[in-house]
XYZ file of C-alpha atoms in Angstrom:
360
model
C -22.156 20.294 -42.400
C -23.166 23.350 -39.710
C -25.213 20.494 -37.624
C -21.809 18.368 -37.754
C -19.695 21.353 -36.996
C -22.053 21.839 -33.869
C -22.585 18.771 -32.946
C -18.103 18.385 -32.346
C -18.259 22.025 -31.001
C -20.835 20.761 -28.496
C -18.990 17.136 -28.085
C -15.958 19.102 -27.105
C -17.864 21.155 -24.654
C -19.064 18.113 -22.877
C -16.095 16.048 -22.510
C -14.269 19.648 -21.786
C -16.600 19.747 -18.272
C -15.654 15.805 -17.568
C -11.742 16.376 -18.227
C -11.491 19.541 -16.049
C -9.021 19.392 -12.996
C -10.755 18.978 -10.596
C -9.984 17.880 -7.244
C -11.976 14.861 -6.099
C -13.463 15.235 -2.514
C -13.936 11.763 -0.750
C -17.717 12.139 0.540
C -19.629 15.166 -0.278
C -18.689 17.760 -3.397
C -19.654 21.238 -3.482
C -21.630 22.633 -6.683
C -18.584 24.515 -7.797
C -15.005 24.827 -8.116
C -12.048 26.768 -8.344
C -8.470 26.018 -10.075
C -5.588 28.212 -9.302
C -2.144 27.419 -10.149
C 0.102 29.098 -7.454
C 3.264 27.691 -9.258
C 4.640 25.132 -11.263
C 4.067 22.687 -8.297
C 1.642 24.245 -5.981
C -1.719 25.106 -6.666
C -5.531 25.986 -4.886
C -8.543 24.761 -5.354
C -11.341 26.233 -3.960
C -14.623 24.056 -3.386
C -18.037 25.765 -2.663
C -21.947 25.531 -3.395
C -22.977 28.563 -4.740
C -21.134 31.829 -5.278
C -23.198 33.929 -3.326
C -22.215 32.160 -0.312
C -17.931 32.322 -1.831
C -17.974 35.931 -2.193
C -19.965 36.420 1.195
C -16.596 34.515 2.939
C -14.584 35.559 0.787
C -11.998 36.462 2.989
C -9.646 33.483 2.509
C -6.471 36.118 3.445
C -7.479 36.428 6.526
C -7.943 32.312 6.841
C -4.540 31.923 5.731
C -3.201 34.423 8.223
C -5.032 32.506 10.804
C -3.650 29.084 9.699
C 0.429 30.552 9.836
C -0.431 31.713 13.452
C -1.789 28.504 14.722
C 0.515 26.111 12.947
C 3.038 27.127 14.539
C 1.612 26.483 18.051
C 0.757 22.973 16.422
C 4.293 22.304 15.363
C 5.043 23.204 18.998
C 2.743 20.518 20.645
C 3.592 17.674 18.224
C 7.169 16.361 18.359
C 6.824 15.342 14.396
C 4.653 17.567 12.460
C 6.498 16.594 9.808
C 4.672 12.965 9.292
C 1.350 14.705 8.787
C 0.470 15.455 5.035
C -3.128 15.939 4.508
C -4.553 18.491 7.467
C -7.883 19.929 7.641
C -7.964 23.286 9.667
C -11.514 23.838 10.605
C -12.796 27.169 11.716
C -16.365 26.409 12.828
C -19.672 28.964 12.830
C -18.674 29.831 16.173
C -14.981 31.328 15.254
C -13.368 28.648 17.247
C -10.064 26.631 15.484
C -8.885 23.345 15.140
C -6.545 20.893 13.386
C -7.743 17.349 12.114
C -4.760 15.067 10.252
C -6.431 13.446 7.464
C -5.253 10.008 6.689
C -4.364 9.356 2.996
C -6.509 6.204 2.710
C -3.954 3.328 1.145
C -1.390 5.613 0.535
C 2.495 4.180 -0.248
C 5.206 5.478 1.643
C 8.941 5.467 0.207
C 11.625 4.400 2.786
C 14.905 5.989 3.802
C 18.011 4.759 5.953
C 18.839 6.658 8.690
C 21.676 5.520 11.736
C 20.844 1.819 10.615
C 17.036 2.504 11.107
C 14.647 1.899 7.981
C 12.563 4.720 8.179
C 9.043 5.475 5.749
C 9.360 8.622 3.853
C 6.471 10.362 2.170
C 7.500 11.776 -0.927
C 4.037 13.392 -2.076
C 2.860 16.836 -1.903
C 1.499 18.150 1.486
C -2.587 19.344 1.024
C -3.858 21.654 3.275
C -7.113 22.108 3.836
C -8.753 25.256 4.887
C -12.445 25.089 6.150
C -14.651 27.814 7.010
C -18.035 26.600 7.948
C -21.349 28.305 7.307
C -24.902 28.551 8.197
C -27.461 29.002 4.695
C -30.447 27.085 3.600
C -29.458 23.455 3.059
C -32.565 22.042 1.682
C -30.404 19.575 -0.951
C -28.468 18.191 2.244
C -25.142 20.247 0.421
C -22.278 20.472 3.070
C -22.380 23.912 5.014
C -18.461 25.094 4.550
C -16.467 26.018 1.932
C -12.956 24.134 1.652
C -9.994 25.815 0.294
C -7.514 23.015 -1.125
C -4.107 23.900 -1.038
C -1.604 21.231 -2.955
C 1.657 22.366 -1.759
C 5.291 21.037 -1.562
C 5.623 21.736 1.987
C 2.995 23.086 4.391
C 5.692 26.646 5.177
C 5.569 27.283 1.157
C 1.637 28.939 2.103
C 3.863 31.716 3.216
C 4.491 32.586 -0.357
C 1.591 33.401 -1.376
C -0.739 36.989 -0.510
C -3.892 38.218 -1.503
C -5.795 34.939 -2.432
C -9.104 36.938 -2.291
C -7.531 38.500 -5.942
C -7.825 35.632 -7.386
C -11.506 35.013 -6.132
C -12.127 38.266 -7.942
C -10.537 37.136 -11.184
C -12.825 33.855 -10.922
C -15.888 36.163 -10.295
C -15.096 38.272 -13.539
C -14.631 35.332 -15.832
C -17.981 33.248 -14.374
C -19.820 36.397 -15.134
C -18.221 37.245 -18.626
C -20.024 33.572 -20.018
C -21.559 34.838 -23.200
C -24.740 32.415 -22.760
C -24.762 31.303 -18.705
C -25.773 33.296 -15.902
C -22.950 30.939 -14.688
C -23.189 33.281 -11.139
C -27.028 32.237 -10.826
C -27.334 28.972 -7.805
C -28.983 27.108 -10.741
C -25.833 26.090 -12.368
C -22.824 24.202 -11.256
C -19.025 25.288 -12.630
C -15.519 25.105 -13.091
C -13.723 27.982 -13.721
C -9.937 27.298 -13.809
C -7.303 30.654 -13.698
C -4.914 28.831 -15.909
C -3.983 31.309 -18.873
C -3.381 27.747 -20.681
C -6.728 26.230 -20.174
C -9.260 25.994 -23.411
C -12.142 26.498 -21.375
C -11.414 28.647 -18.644
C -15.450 28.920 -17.769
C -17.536 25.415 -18.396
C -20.714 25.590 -16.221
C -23.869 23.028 -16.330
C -27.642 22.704 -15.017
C -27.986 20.599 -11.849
C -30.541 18.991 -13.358
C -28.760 15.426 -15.124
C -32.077 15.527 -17.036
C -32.618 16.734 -20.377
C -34.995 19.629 -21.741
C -37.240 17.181 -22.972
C -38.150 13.810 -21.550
C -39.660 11.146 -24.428
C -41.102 7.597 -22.902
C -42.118 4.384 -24.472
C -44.121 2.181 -22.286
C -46.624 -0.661 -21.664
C -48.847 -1.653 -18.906
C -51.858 -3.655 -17.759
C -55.102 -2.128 -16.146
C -58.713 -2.772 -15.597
C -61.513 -0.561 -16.331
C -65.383 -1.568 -16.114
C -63.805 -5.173 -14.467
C -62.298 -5.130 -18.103
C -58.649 -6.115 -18.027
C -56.339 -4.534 -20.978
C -53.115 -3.603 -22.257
C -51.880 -0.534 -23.153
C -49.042 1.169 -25.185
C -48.035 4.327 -24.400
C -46.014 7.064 -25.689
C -45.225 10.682 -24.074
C -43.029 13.551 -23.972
C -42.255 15.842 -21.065
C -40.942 19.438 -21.038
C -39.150 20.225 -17.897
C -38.492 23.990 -17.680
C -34.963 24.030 -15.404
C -35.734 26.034 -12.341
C -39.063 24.611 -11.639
C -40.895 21.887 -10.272
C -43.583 21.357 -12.415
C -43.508 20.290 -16.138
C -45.781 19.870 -18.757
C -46.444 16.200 -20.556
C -48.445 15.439 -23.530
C -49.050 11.670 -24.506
C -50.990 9.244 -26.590
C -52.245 5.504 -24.969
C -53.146 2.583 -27.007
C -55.676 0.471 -24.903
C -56.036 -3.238 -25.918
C -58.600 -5.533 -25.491
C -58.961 -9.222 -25.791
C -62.755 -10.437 -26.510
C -63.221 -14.386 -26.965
C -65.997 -15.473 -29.134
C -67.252 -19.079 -29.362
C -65.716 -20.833 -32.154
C -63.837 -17.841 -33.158
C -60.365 -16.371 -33.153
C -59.408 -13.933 -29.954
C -60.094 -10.386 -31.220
C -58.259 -7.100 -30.570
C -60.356 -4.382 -29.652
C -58.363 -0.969 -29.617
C -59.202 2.785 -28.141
C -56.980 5.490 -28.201
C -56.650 8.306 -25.452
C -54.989 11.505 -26.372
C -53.340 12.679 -22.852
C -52.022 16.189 -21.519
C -50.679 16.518 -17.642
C -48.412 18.279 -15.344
C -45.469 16.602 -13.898
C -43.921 16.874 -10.619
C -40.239 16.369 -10.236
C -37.051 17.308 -8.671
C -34.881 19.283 -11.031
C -31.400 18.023 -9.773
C -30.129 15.833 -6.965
C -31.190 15.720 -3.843
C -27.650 14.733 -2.440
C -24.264 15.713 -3.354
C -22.313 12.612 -2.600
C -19.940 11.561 -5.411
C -20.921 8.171 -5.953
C -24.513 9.078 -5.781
C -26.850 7.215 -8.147
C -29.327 10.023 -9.045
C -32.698 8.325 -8.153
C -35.783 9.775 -10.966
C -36.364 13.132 -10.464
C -39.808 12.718 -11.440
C -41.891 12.286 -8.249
C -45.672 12.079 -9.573
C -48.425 13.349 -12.472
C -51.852 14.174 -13.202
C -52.518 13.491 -16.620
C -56.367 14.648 -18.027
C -57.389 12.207 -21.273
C -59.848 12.297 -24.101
C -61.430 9.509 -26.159
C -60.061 9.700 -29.652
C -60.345 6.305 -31.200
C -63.631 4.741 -30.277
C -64.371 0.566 -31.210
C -66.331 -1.850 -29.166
C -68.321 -1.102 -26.017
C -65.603 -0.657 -23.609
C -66.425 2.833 -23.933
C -68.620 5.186 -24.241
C -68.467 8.583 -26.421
C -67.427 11.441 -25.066
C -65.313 9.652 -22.626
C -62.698 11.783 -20.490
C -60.062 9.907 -17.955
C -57.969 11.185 -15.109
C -55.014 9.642 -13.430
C -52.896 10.534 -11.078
C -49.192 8.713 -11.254
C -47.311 7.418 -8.124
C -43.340 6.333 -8.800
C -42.448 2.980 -7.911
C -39.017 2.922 -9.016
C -37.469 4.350 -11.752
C -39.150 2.828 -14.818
C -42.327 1.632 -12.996
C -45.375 3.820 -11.777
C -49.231 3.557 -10.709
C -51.768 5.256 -12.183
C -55.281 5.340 -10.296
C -57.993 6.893 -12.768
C -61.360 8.175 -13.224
C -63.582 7.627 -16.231
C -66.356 9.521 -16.624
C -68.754 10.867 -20.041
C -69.687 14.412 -20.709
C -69.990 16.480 -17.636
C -68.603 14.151 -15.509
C -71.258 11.756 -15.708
C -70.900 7.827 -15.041
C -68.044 7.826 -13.073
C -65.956 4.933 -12.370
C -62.492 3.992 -11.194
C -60.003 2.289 -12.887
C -55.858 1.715 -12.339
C -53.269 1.032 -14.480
C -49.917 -0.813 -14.153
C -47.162 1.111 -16.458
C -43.921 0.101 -17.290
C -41.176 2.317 -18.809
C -39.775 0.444 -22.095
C -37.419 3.477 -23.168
C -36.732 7.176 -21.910
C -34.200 9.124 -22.431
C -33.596 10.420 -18.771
């Protein structure tokens, strides 16, 4: 019953994360978000990629004052600000300002009459968007700015609303109040939503879209000695979450096929008892949204034994080492060395594997 009870509780969690408001960003999403409800029809959402960097530019008061002076000097050079809805207002590394209209790809327009004239007539919220661009370490090609989304009935209604930065703050407090996440650490992504109605005002995740634990299933082909085989294979991987290496231990079935005169094909089979360190990439290496997450797993080095001796395919005391090269996702090359004792009789070998299951 307490594994069921956990199992919902951790069900919930999940689909909690997934069903969060967030606001979708066409091309490339920051790490974390930001809901604020302004009102019952306005509301902020602030997009960034690590706190750190938020509460270093956290000045989005002083943004907003910057935005009231210079829209009015672009309602003064366009004769109808009133048909743009979506605007990005950029203010760049170097402090200088601009506006940038953002078309609402396939949006639908209502219509009005006016004077005998059919004339279209958005009737959707206006979204402002308020930029400020960065410079920070950008090894996993995350945009440099931070975007401040602001879903309003009418661009003037931002003059409403006065120290933004508090609710920053608030966020801040309730990211680092998570009883079991460092939730303010890079490592994690989060949504943290200022709603006094929401369930889960704090639901934060790993980058990495891999488990703890990594368990494969696989088969391949190889040739050691000029003797061609088969092999099973089965492994599991630990893959500690802020680093690169991880540590695998397996066990590989190696068949052979020996024909006889007069006499039925016979199986001859070794066994190999395998540990190895993995290299991989613990989360994406790109933040676009419809970004297939390619296997973060980028090679091993795997060190073998000879448990299961039969035939003379091998010797006793027989040690292997391979190195694995990635292919694609579910196929890899391994390259190995056999060798007896203290690394005596050496010879190469290479393997074909294929990936049958895994639980990436």
């Amino acid at each position: 019953m307490k594994l069921l009870i956990i199992g919902l509780l951790l069900i919930i969690s999940t689909e909690s994360f997934s069903q969060r408001r967030i606001y979708e960003e066409n091309s490339l999403r920051r790490r974390n978000q930001i809901y604020v409800p302004l009102s019952d029809t306005n509301s902020l959402f602030i997009a960034f990629n690590h706190w750190q960097e938020l509460n270093a530019q956290a000045d989005i008061d002083s943004l907003v004052q910057l935005f009231k002076k210079d829209w009015a000097i672009f309602k003064a050079a366009n004769s109808s600000p009133e048909e743009y809805h979506k605007l990005l207002y950029v203010l760049d590394k170097n402090g200088q300002r601009s506006f940038k209209p953002v078309p609402y790809p396939g949006q639908s327009l209502d219509f009005r009459v006016e004077q005998d004239l059919v004339i279209p007539a958005y009737s959707g919220p206006d979204t402002l968007i308020i930029e400020k661009q960065i410079s920070s370490a950008n090894t996993l090609q995350l945009p440099q700015n931070i975007r401040y989304y602001f879903i309003l009935n009418r661009f003037e209604e931002i003059d409403h609303y006065q120290n933004i930065n508090n609710y920053i703050q608030q966020a801040n407090a309730l990211a680092a109040a998570h009883p079991r996440k460092k939730v303010l650490e890079p490592r994690y992504m989060s949504f943290v939503s200022l709603d006094s109605t929401s369930t889960f005002p704090v639901t934060a995740r790993g980058y990495s879209s891999m488990p703890s634990k990594v368990i494969k299933l696989g088969m391949g082909a190889g040739l050691a000695r000029n003797q061609w085989y088969t092999s099973l294979s089965g492994e599991i991987t630990v893959l500690p979450e802020l680093k690169r290496t991880g540590l695998r231990v397996g066990w590989d079935e190696y068949f052979f096929f020996r024909n006889e005169d007069n006499a039925p094909t016979r199986i001859i089979r070794n066994s190999f008892l395998n540990v190895g360190l993995v290299l991989f990439h613990p989360y994406p290496r790109t933040s676009k949204t419809n970004y297939n997450p390619a296997p973060p797993e980028r090679g091993a080095l795997t060190l073998g034994y000879l448990v299961n001796r039969n035939g003379d395919y091998f010797t006793k005391n027989t040690w292997r080492l391979a190195s694995r090269v990635n292919v694609a996702r579910r196929i890899n090359i391994e390259p190995e060395l056999y060798w007896n004792g203290l690394f005596r009789n050496v010879y190469p070998g290479l393997r074909l594997n294929v990936a049958f299951f895994t639980n990436e």
